[in-house]
Amino acid sequence: MRVGGFRLTLGTYNTPELAARAYDAAVWRFRWLRRDMNFPDVESLEEAELLAPTPCLVDDEDRHRHHQVQHRITIAEHDKELMRQWRAQFPNDVDNTDAFFADLRAQRRSDRRHRRAVAEFELDNPNTTWAENDPRWDDIWIETTSGDE
């Protein structure tokens, strides 16, 4: 709606009735004529505000933030399309990438198993050099199943 040369956005609502109620509350706030209202049976500003959803006023900062979000979404969608094209053009690269990350996961699992074995050895060793609050003791509780990543 336009108010004194400014555009006022009341927001987006789930139903047309909620949008109409928000509009009526704004009409009451700006003291417009009752003939401009959707529900002329409302008797006061308080009643109109009680029946209307919470107003969502949009200012320049909100518009700027919305523009930034839309820009990021556009970039992400473009990146997704480029990745789809790349996968179609270079399927071997996809296989190599998958193999690289599979090897990386296997190496991490192996490292966790080794750290856990060392910690369990130190736990069983009465002459351990580890302090009581050494963070390496936490390695005893590391999960080393093949499902770990």
CSV table of C-alpha atoms in Angstrom, one decimal:
chain,number,residue,atom,x,y,z
A,1,MET,CA,0.0,0.0,0.0
A,2,ARG,CA,1.1,3.6,-0.6
A,3,VAL,CA,1.2,6.0,2.3
A,4,GLY,CA,2.3,9.6,1.9
A,5,GLY,CA,4.6,8.8,-1.1
A,6,PHE,CA,6.1,5.7,0.6
A,7,ARG,CA,5.4,2.1,-0.2
A,8,LEU,CA,4.4,0.1,2.8
A,9,THR,CA,4.6,-3.7,2.6
A,10,LEU,CA,2.4,-5.5,5.1
A,11,GLY,CA,3.9,-8.9,4.5
A,12,THR,CA,2.9,-12.3,3.1
A,13,TYR,CA,0.1,-14.2,4.8
A,14,ASN,CA,-1.2,-17.8,4.6
A,15,THR,CA,-4.8,-16.8,3.8
A,16,PRO,CA,-6.5,-13.9,2.0
A,17,GLU,CA,-8.5,-13.2,5.2
A,18,LEU,CA,-5.3,-12.7,7.2
A,19,ALA,CA,-4.0,-10.3,4.5
A,20,ALA,CA,-7.3,-8.4,4.5
A,21,ARG,CA,-7.2,-8.1,8.3
A,22,ALA,CA,-3.6,-6.8,8.2
A,23,TYR,CA,-4.7,-4.3,5.5
A,24,ASP,CA,-7.7,-3.2,7.7
A,25,ALA,CA,-5.4,-2.6,10.7
A,26,ALA,CA,-3.2,-0.4,8.5
A,27,VAL,CA,-6.2,1.5,7.3
A,28,TRP,CA,-7.2,2.2,10.9
A,29,ARG,CA,-3.6,3.3,11.8
A,30,PHE,CA,-3.5,5.8,9.0
A,31,ARG,CA,-7.1,7.0,9.7
A,32,TRP,CA,-8.3,6.3,6.2
A,33,LEU,CA,-11.9,6.1,5.3
A,34,ARG,CA,-13.9,3.1,6.5
A,35,ARG,CA,-15.1,2.5,3.0
A,36,ASP,CA,-11.5,1.4,2.2
A,37,MET,CA,-11.7,-1.4,4.7
A,38,ASN,CA,-12.4,-5.1,3.9
A,39,PHE,CA,-14.3,-5.6,7.1
A,40,PRO,CA,-16.3,-2.5,7.9
A,41,ASP,CA,-18.0,-4.1,10.9
A,42,VAL,CA,-14.7,-3.6,12.9
A,43,GLU,CA,-15.4,-0.7,15.4
A,44,SER,CA,-11.9,0.4,16.5
A,45,LEU,CA,-8.2,0.3,15.9
A,46,GLU,CA,-7.8,-2.0,18.9
A,47,GLU,CA,-10.3,-4.5,17.5
A,48,ALA,CA,-8.6,-4.3,14.0
A,49,GLU,CA,-5.2,-5.0,15.5
A,50,LEU,CA,-6.6,-7.8,17.7
A,51,LEU,CA,-8.0,-9.5,14.6
A,52,ALA,CA,-5.0,-8.9,12.4
A,53,PRO,CA,-1.8,-10.9,12.4
A,54,THR,CA,1.4,-9.3,13.7
A,55,PRO,CA,2.5,-6.6,11.3
A,56,CYS,CA,5.7,-7.3,9.3
A,57,LEU,CA,7.0,-3.9,8.2
A,58,VAL,CA,9.6,-4.0,5.4
A,59,ASP,CA,12.2,-1.3,5.3
A,60,ASP,CA,15.3,-0.6,3.1
A,61,GLU,CA,17.4,-2.9,5.2
A,62,ASP,CA,15.0,-5.8,4.8
A,63,ARG,CA,14.9,-5.2,1.1
A,64,HIS,CA,18.7,-5.1,0.9
A,65,ARG,CA,18.9,-8.4,3.0
A,66,HIS,CA,16.3,-10.0,0.7
A,67,HIS,CA,18.3,-8.9,-2.4
A,68,GLN,CA,21.5,-10.4,-0.9
A,69,VAL,CA,19.7,-13.7,-0.1
A,70,GLN,CA,18.2,-13.9,-3.6
A,71,HIS,CA,21.6,-13.2,-5.1
A,72,ARG,CA,23.2,-16.0,-3.1
A,73,ILE,CA,20.4,-18.4,-4.2
A,74,THR,CA,20.9,-17.4,-7.8
A,75,ILE,CA,24.7,-18.1,-7.5
A,76,ALA,CA,24.0,-21.5,-5.8
A,77,GLU,CA,21.6,-22.5,-8.5
A,78,HIS,CA,24.1,-21.5,-11.2
A,79,ASP,CA,26.8,-23.5,-9.4
A,80,LYS,CA,24.5,-26.5,-9.2
A,81,GLU,CA,23.8,-26.3,-12.9
A,82,LEU,CA,27.6,-26.0,-13.7
A,83,MET,CA,28.4,-29.0,-11.5
A,84,ARG,CA,25.7,-31.0,-13.3
A,85,GLN,CA,27.3,-30.1,-16.7
A,86,TRP,CA,30.8,-30.8,-15.4
A,87,ARG,CA,29.7,-34.3,-14.1
A,88,ALA,CA,28.2,-35.1,-17.5
A,89,GLN,CA,31.3,-33.9,-19.4
A,90,PHE,CA,33.9,-35.4,-17.1
A,91,PRO,CA,32.6,-38.6,-15.4
A,92,ASN,CA,36.1,-39.8,-14.6
A,93,ASP,CA,36.7,-36.8,-12.4
A,94,VAL,CA,33.7,-37.7,-10.4
A,95,ASP,CA,35.0,-41.3,-10.0
A,96,ASN,CA,38.4,-39.9,-9.0
A,97,THR,CA,36.9,-37.5,-6.5
A,98,ASP,CA,34.8,-40.3,-5.0
A,99,ALA,CA,37.9,-42.5,-4.7
A,100,PHE,CA,39.9,-39.7,-3.1
A,101,PHE,CA,37.2,-39.1,-0.4
A,102,ALA,CA,36.9,-42.9,0.2
A,103,ASP,CA,40.6,-43.1,0.8
A,104,LEU,CA,40.5,-40.1,3.1
A,105,ARG,CA,37.7,-41.7,5.2
A,106,ALA,CA,39.7,-44.9,5.4
A,107,GLN,CA,42.8,-43.0,6.5
A,108,ARG,CA,40.8,-41.2,9.2
A,109,ARG,CA,39.3,-44.4,10.5
A,110,SER,CA,42.8,-45.9,10.6
A,111,ASP,CA,44.1,-42.9,12.5
A,112,ARG,CA,41.3,-43.1,15.0
A,113,ARG,CA,41.9,-46.8,15.5
A,114,HIS,CA,45.6,-46.1,16.1
A,115,ARG,CA,44.9,-43.3,18.6
A,116,ARG,CA,42.4,-45.4,20.4
A,117,ALA,CA,44.9,-48.4,20.6
A,118,VAL,CA,47.6,-46.0,22.0
A,119,ALA,CA,45.2,-44.6,24.6
A,120,GLU,CA,44.1,-48.1,25.7
A,121,PHE,CA,47.7,-49.2,25.9
A,122,GLU,CA,48.5,-46.2,28.2
A,123,LEU,CA,45.4,-47.0,30.3
A,124,ASP,CA,46.7,-50.5,30.9
A,125,ASN,CA,50.3,-49.3,31.5
A,126,PRO,CA,50.9,-48.5,35.2
A,127,ASN,CA,54.0,-46.4,34.3
A,128,THR,CA,52.1,-44.1,31.9
A,129,THR,CA,53.6,-40.6,31.3
A,130,TRP,CA,50.2,-39.1,30.5
A,131,ALA,CA,48.8,-36.6,33.0
A,132,GLU,CA,45.4,-37.2,34.5
A,133,ASN,CA,43.8,-34.4,32.5
A,134,ASP,CA,45.6,-35.2,29.2
A,135,PRO,CA,43.1,-34.8,26.3
A,136,ARG,CA,44.5,-38.0,24.7
A,137,TRP,CA,42.5,-40.0,27.3
A,138,ASP,CA,39.4,-39.0,25.3
A,139,ASP,CA,40.7,-41.1,22.4
A,140,ILE,CA,39.6,-44.3,24.4
A,141,TRP,CA,36.0,-43.3,23.6
A,142,ILE,CA,36.6,-42.8,19.9
A,143,GLU,CA,34.2,-44.8,17.7
A,144,THR,CA,36.2,-46.9,15.3
A,145,THR,CA,33.4,-48.7,13.4
A,146,SER,CA,33.4,-48.7,9.6
A,147,GLY,CA,30.3,-46.4,9.6
A,148,ASP,CA,32.4,-43.6,11.0
A,149,GLU,CA,33.4,-40.8,8.7
